[in-house]
PDB file of C-alpha atoms in Angstrom:
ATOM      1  CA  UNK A 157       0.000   0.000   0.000  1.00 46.00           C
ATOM      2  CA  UNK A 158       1.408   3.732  -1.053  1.00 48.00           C
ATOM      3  CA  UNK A 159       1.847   5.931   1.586  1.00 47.00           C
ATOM      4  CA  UNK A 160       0.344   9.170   0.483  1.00 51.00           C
ATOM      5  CA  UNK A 161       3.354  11.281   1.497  1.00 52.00           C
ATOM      6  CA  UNK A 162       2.480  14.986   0.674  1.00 51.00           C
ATOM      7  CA  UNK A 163      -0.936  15.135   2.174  1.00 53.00           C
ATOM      8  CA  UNK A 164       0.860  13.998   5.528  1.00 50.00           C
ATOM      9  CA  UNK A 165       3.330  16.585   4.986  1.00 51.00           C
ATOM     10  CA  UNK A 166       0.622  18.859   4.402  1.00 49.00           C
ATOM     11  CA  UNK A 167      -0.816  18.159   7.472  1.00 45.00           C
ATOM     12  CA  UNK A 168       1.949  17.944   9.869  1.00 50.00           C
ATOM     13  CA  UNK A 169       3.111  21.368   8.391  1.00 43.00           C
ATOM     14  CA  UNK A 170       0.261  22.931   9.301  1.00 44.00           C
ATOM     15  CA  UNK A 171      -0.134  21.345  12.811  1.00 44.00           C
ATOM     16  CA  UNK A 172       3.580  22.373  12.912  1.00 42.00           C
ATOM     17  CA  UNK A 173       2.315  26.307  12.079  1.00 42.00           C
ATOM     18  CA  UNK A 174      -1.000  25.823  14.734  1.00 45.00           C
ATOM     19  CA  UNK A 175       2.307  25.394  17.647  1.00 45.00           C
ATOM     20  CA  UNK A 176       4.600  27.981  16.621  1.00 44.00           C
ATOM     21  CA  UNK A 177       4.124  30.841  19.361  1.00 45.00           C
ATOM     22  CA  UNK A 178       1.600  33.309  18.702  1.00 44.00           C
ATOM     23  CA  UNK A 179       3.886  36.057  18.915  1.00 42.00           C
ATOM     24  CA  UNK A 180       5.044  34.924  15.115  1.00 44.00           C
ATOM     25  CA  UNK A 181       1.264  34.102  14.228  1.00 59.00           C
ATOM     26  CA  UNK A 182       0.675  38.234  14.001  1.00 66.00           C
ATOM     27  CA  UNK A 183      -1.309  40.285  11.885  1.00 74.00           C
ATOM     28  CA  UNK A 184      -0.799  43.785  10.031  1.00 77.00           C
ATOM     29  CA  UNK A 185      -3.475  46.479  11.561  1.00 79.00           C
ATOM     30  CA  UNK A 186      -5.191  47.992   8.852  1.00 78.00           C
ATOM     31  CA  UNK A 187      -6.349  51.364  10.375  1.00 78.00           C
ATOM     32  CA  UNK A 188      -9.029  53.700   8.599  1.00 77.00           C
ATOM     33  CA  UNK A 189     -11.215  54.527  11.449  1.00 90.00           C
ATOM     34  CA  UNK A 190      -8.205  55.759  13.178  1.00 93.00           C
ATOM     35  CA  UNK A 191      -7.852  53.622  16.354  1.00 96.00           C
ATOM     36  CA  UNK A 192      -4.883  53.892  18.236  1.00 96.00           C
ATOM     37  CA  UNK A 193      -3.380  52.326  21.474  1.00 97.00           C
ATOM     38  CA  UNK A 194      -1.398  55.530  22.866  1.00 97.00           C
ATOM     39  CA  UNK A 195       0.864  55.061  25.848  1.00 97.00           C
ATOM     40  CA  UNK A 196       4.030  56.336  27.592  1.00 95.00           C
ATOM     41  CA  UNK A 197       5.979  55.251  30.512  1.00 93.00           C
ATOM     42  CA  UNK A 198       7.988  57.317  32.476  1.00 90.00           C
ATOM     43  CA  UNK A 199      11.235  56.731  33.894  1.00 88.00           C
ATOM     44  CA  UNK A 200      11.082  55.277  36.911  1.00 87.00           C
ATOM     45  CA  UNK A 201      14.892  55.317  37.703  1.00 82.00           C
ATOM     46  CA  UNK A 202      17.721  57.091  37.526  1.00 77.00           C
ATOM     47  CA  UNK A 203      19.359  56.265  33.858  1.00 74.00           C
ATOM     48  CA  UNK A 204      19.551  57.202  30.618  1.00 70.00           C
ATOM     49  CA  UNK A 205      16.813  55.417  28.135  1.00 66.00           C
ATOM     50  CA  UNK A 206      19.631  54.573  25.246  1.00 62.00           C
ATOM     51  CA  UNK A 207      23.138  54.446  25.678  1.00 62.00           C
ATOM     52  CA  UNK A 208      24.880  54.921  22.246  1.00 55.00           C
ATOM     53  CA  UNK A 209      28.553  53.269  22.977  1.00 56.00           C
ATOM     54  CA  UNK A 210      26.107  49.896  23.321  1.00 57.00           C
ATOM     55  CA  UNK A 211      26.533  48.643  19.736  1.00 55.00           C
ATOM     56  CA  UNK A 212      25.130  45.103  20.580  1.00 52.00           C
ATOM     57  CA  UNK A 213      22.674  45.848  23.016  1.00 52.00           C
ATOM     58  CA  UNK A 214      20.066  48.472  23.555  1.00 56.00           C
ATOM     59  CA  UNK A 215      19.192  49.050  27.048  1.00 62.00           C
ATOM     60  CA  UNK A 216      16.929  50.433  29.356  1.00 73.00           C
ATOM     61  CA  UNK A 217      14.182  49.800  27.741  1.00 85.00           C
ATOM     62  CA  UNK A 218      10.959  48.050  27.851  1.00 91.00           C
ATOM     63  CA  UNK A 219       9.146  45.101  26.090  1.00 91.00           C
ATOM     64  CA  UNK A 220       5.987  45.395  25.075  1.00 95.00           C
ATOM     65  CA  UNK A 221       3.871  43.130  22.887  1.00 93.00           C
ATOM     66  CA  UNK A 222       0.716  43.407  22.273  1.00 94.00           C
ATOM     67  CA  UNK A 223      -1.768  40.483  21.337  1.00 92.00           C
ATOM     68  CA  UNK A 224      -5.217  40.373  19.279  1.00 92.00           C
ATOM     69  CA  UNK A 225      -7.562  37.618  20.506  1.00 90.00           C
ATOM     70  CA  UNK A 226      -8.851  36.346  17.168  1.00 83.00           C
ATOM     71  CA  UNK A 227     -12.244  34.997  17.193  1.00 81.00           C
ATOM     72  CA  UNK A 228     -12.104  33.364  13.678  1.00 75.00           C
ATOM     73  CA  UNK A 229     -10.055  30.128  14.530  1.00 68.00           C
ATOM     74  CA  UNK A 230      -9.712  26.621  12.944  1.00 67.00           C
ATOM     75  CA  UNK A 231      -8.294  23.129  14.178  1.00 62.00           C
ATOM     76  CA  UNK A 232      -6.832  22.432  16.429  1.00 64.00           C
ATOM     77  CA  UNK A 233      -8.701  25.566  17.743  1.00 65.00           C
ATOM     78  CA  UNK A 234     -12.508  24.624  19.722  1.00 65.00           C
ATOM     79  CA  UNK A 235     -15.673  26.788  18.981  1.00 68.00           C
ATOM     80  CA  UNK A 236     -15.494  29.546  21.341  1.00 66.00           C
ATOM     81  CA  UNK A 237     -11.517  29.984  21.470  1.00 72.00           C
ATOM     82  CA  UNK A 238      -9.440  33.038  20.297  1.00 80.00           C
ATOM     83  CA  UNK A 239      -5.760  32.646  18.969  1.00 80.00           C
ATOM     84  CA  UNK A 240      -3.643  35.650  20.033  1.00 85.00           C
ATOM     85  CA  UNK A 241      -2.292  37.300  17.230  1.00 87.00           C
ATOM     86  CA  UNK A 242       0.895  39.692  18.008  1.00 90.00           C
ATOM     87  CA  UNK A 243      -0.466  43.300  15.967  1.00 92.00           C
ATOM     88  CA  UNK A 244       3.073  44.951  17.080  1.00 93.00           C
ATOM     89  CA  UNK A 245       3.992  46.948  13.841  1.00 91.00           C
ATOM     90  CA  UNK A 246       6.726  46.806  11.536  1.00 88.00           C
ATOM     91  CA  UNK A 247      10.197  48.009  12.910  1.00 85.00           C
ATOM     92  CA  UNK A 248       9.797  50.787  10.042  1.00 85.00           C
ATOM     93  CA  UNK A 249       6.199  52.027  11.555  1.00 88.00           C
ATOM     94  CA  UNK A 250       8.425  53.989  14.343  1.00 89.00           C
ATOM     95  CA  UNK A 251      11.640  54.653  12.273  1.00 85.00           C
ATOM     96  CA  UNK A 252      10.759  58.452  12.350  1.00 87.00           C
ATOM     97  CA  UNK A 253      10.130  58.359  16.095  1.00 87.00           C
ATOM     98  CA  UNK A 254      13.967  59.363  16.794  1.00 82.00           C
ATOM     99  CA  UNK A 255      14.405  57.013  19.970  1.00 83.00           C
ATOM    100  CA  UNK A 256      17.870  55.686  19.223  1.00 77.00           C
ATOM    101  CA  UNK A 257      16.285  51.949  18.958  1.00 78.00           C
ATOM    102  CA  UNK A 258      15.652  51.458  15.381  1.00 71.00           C
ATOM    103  CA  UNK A 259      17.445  47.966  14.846  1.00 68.00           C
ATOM    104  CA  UNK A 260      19.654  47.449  11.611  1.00 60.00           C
ATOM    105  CA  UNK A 261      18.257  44.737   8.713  1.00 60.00           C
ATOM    106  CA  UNK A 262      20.254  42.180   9.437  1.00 62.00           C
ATOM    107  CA  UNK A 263      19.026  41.987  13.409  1.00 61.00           C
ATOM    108  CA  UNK A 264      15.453  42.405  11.969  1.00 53.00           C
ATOM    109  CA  UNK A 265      16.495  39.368  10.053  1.00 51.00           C
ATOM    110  CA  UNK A 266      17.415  37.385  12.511  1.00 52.00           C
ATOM    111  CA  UNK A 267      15.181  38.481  15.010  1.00 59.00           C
ATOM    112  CA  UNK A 268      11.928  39.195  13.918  1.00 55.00           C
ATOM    113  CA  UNK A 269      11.197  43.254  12.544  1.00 65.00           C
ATOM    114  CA  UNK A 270       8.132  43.712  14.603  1.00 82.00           C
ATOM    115  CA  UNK A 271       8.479  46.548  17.053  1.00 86.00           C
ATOM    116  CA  UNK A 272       8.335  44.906  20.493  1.00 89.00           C
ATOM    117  CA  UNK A 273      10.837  47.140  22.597  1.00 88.00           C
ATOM    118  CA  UNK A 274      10.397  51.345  23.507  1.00 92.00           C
ATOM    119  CA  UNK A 275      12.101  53.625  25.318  1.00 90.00           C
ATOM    120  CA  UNK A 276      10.935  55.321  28.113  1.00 91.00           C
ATOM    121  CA  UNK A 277       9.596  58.834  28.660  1.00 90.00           C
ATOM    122  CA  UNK A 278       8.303  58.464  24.748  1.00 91.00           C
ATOM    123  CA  UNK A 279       4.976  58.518  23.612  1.00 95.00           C
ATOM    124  CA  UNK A 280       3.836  55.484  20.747  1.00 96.00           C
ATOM    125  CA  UNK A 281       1.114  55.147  19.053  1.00 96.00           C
ATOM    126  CA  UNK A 282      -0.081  51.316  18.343  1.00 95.00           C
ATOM    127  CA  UNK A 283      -3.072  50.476  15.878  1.00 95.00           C
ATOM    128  CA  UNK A 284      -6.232  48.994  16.789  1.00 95.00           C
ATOM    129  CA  UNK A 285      -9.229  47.302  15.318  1.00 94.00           C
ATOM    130  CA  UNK A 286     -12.313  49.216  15.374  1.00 94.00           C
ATOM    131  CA  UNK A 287     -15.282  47.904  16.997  1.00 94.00           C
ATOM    132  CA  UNK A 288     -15.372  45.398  19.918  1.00 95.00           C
ATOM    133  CA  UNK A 289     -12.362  43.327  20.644  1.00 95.00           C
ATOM    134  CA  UNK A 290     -10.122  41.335  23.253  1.00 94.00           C
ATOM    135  CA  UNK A 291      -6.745  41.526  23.696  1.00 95.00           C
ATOM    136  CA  UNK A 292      -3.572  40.688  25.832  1.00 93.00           C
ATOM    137  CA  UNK A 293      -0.850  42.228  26.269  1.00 93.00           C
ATOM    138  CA  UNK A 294       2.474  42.051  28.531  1.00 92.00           C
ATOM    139  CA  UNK A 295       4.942  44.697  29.716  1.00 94.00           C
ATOM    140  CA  UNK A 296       8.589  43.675  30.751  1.00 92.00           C
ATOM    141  CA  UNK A 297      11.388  45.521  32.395  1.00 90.00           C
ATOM    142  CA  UNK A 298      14.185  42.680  32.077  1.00 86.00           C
ATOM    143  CA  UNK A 299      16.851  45.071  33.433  1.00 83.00           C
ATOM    144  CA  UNK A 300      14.459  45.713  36.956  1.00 86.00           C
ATOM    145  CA  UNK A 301      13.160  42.506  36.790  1.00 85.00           C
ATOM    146  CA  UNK A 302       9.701  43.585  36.299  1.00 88.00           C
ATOM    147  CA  UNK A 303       6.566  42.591  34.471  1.00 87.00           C
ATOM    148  CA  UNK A 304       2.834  41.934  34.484  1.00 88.00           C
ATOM    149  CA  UNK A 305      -0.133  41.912  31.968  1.00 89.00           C
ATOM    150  CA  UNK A 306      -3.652  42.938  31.166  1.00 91.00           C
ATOM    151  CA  UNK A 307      -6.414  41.018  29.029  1.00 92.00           C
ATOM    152  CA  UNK A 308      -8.243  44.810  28.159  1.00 94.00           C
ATOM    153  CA  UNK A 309     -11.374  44.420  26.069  1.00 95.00           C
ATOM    154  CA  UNK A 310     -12.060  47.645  24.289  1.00 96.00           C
ATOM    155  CA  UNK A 311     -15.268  48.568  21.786  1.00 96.00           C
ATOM    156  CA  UNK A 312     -13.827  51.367  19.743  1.00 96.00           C
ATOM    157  CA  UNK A 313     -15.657  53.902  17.308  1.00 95.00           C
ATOM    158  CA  UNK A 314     -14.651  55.511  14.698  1.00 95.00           C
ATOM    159  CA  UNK A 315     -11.605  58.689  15.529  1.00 95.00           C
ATOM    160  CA  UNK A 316     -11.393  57.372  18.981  1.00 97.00           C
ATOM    161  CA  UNK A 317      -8.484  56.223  20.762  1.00 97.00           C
ATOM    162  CA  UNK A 318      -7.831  54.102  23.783  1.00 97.00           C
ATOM    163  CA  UNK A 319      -5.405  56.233  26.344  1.00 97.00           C
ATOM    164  CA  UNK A 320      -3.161  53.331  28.226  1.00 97.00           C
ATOM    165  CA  UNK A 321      -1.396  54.436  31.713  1.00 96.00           C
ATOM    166  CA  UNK A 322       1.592  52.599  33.229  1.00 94.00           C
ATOM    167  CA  UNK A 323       2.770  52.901  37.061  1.00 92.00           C
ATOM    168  CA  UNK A 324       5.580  50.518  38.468  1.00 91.00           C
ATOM    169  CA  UNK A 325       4.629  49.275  41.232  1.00 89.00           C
ATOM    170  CA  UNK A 326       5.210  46.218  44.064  1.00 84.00           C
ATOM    171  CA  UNK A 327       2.344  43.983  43.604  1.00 78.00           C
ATOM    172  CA  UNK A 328       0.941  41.373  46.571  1.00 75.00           C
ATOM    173  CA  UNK A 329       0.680  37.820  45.141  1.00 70.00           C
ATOM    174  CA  UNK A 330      -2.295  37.748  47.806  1.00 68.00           C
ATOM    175  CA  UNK A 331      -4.156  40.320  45.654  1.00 66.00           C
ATOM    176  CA  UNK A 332      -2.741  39.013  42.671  1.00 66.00           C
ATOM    177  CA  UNK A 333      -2.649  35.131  43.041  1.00 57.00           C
ATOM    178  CA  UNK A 334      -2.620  33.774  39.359  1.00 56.00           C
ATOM    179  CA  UNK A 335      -0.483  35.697  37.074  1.00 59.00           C
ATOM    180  CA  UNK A 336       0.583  33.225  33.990  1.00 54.00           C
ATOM    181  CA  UNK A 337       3.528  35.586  33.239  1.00 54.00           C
ATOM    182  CA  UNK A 338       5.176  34.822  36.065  1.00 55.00           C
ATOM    183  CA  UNK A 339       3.521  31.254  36.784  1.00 57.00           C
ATOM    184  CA  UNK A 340       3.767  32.428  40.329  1.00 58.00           C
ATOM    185  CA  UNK A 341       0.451  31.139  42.623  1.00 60.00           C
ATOM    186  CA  UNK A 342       0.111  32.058  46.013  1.00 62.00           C
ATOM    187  CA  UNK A 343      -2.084  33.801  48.734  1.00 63.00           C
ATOM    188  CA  UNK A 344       0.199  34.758  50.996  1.00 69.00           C
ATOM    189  CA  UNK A 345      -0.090  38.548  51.067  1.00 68.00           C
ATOM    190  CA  UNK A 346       3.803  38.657  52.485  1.00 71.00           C
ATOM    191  CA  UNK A 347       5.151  38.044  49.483  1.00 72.00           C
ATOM    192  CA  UNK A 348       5.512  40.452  46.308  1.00 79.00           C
ATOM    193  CA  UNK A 349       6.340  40.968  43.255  1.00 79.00           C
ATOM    194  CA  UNK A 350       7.357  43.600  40.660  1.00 85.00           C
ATOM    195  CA  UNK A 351       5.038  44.611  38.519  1.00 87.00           C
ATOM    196  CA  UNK A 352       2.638  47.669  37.091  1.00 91.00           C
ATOM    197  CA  UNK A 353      -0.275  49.029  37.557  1.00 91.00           C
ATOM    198  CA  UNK A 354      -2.205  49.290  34.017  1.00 93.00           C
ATOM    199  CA  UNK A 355      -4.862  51.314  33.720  1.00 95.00           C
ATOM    200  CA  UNK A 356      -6.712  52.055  30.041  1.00 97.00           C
ATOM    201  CA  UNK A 357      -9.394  55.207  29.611  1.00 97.00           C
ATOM    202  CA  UNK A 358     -11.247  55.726  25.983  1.00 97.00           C
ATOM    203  CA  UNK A 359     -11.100  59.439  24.269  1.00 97.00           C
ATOM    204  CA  UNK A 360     -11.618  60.670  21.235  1.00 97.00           C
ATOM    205  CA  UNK A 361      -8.900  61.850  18.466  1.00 96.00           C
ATOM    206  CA  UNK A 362      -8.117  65.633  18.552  1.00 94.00           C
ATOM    207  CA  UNK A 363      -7.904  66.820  15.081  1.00 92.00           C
ATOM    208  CA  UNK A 364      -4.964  67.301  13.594  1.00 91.00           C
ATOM    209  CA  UNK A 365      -3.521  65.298  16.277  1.00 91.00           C
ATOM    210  CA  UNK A 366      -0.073  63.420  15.083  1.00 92.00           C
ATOM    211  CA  UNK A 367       1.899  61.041  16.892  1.00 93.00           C
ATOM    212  CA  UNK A 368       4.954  62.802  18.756  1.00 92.00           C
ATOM    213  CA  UNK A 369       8.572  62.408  17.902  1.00 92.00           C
ATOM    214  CA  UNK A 370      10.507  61.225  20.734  1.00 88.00           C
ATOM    215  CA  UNK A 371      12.569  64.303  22.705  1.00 77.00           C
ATOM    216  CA  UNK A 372      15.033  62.131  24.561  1.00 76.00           C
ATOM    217  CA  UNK A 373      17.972  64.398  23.629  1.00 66.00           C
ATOM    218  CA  UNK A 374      19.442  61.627  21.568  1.00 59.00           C
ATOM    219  CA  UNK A 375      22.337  63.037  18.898  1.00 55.00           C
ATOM    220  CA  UNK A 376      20.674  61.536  15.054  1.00 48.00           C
TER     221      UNK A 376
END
């Protein structure tokens, strides 16, 4: 009996696509309504956000990634389950922002070219779907060991904008006892973590409102 070899491929390839991490599952934001996720955190320490003599690595700054819940799913997906999809932009979305992080080709080769790092005490601007949708989205501070999450759901009209505020803070595991970033799980209000305070308010556009370049007092 023949062993029909290139429907099996077929298949395993695209169980094989189904377990890659979402992150690389993503999805360009098309934007006409003009939806926006804005946010900014300020610098919570004393150091400079970029430090030019680092050729290999940028630092002090954060990670943020930012995850669509997609309704529309397929196997090995059940009725009723999203798939995050990262909607991070393109590295060249904030190459006019001037914040001394714009990564060359070749690491956006090798490492991905969405956008998933910022500097601080910079405003971005992040595209969103209109209308009603869920998404997650994480925050990490790897140099303060710091990080923690939100699962916002937002239902967005047309010119309006969802305004996203970020405190550091030290979080109680007894107020917070499940957090699957850190796959920490206690009740013991003793012990604490890092982590931030995320809060999220809905306004709409100005007009004529741009996005800011950064003013970090970076040479170009």
């Amino acid at each position: 009996m023949k062993i029909k070899i290139l429907p099996l491929l077929l298949v395993n390839f695209i169980i094989f696509l189904n377990c890659l991490p979402a992150y690389y599952r993503g999805k360009q934001i098309v934007n006409p309504k003009n939806n926006f996720l804005k946010f900014e955190i300020k610098n919570f320490k004393d150091r400079k956000n970029y430090e030019p003599e680092r050729i290999f690595y940028k630092i002090n700054n954060y990670r943020f990634i930012l995850m669509w819940l997609d309704p529309d799913v397929h196997f090995p997906y059940r009725k009723g389950d999203k798939m995050p999809r990262a909607i991070n932009p393109m590295e060249d979305y904030y190459k006019y922002k001037k914040d001394g992080l714009t990564r060359s080709k070749i690491d956006q080769f090798f490492h991905g070219d969405r956008r998933d790092y910022f500097a601080y005490d910079c405003e971005y601007w992040m595209p969103l779907l209109s209308g009603r949708n869920q998404y997650d989205l994480s925050i990490i501070d790897r140099s303060d060991v710091r990080v923690d999450g939100a699962w916002p759901e937002f239902d967005l009209p047309e010119d309006h904008s969802v305004r996203m505020k970020i405190t550091p803070a030290m979080r109680t595991k007894g107020s917070d006892p499940l957090n699957r970033i850190t796959g920490w799980y206690s009740t013991d209000p003793e012990l604490t973590r890092k982590g931030f305070i995320i809060e999220f308010t809905i306004e709409k556009n100005r007009p004529g409102e741009e996005e800011p370049v950064c003013d970090l007092g970076i040479e170009p």
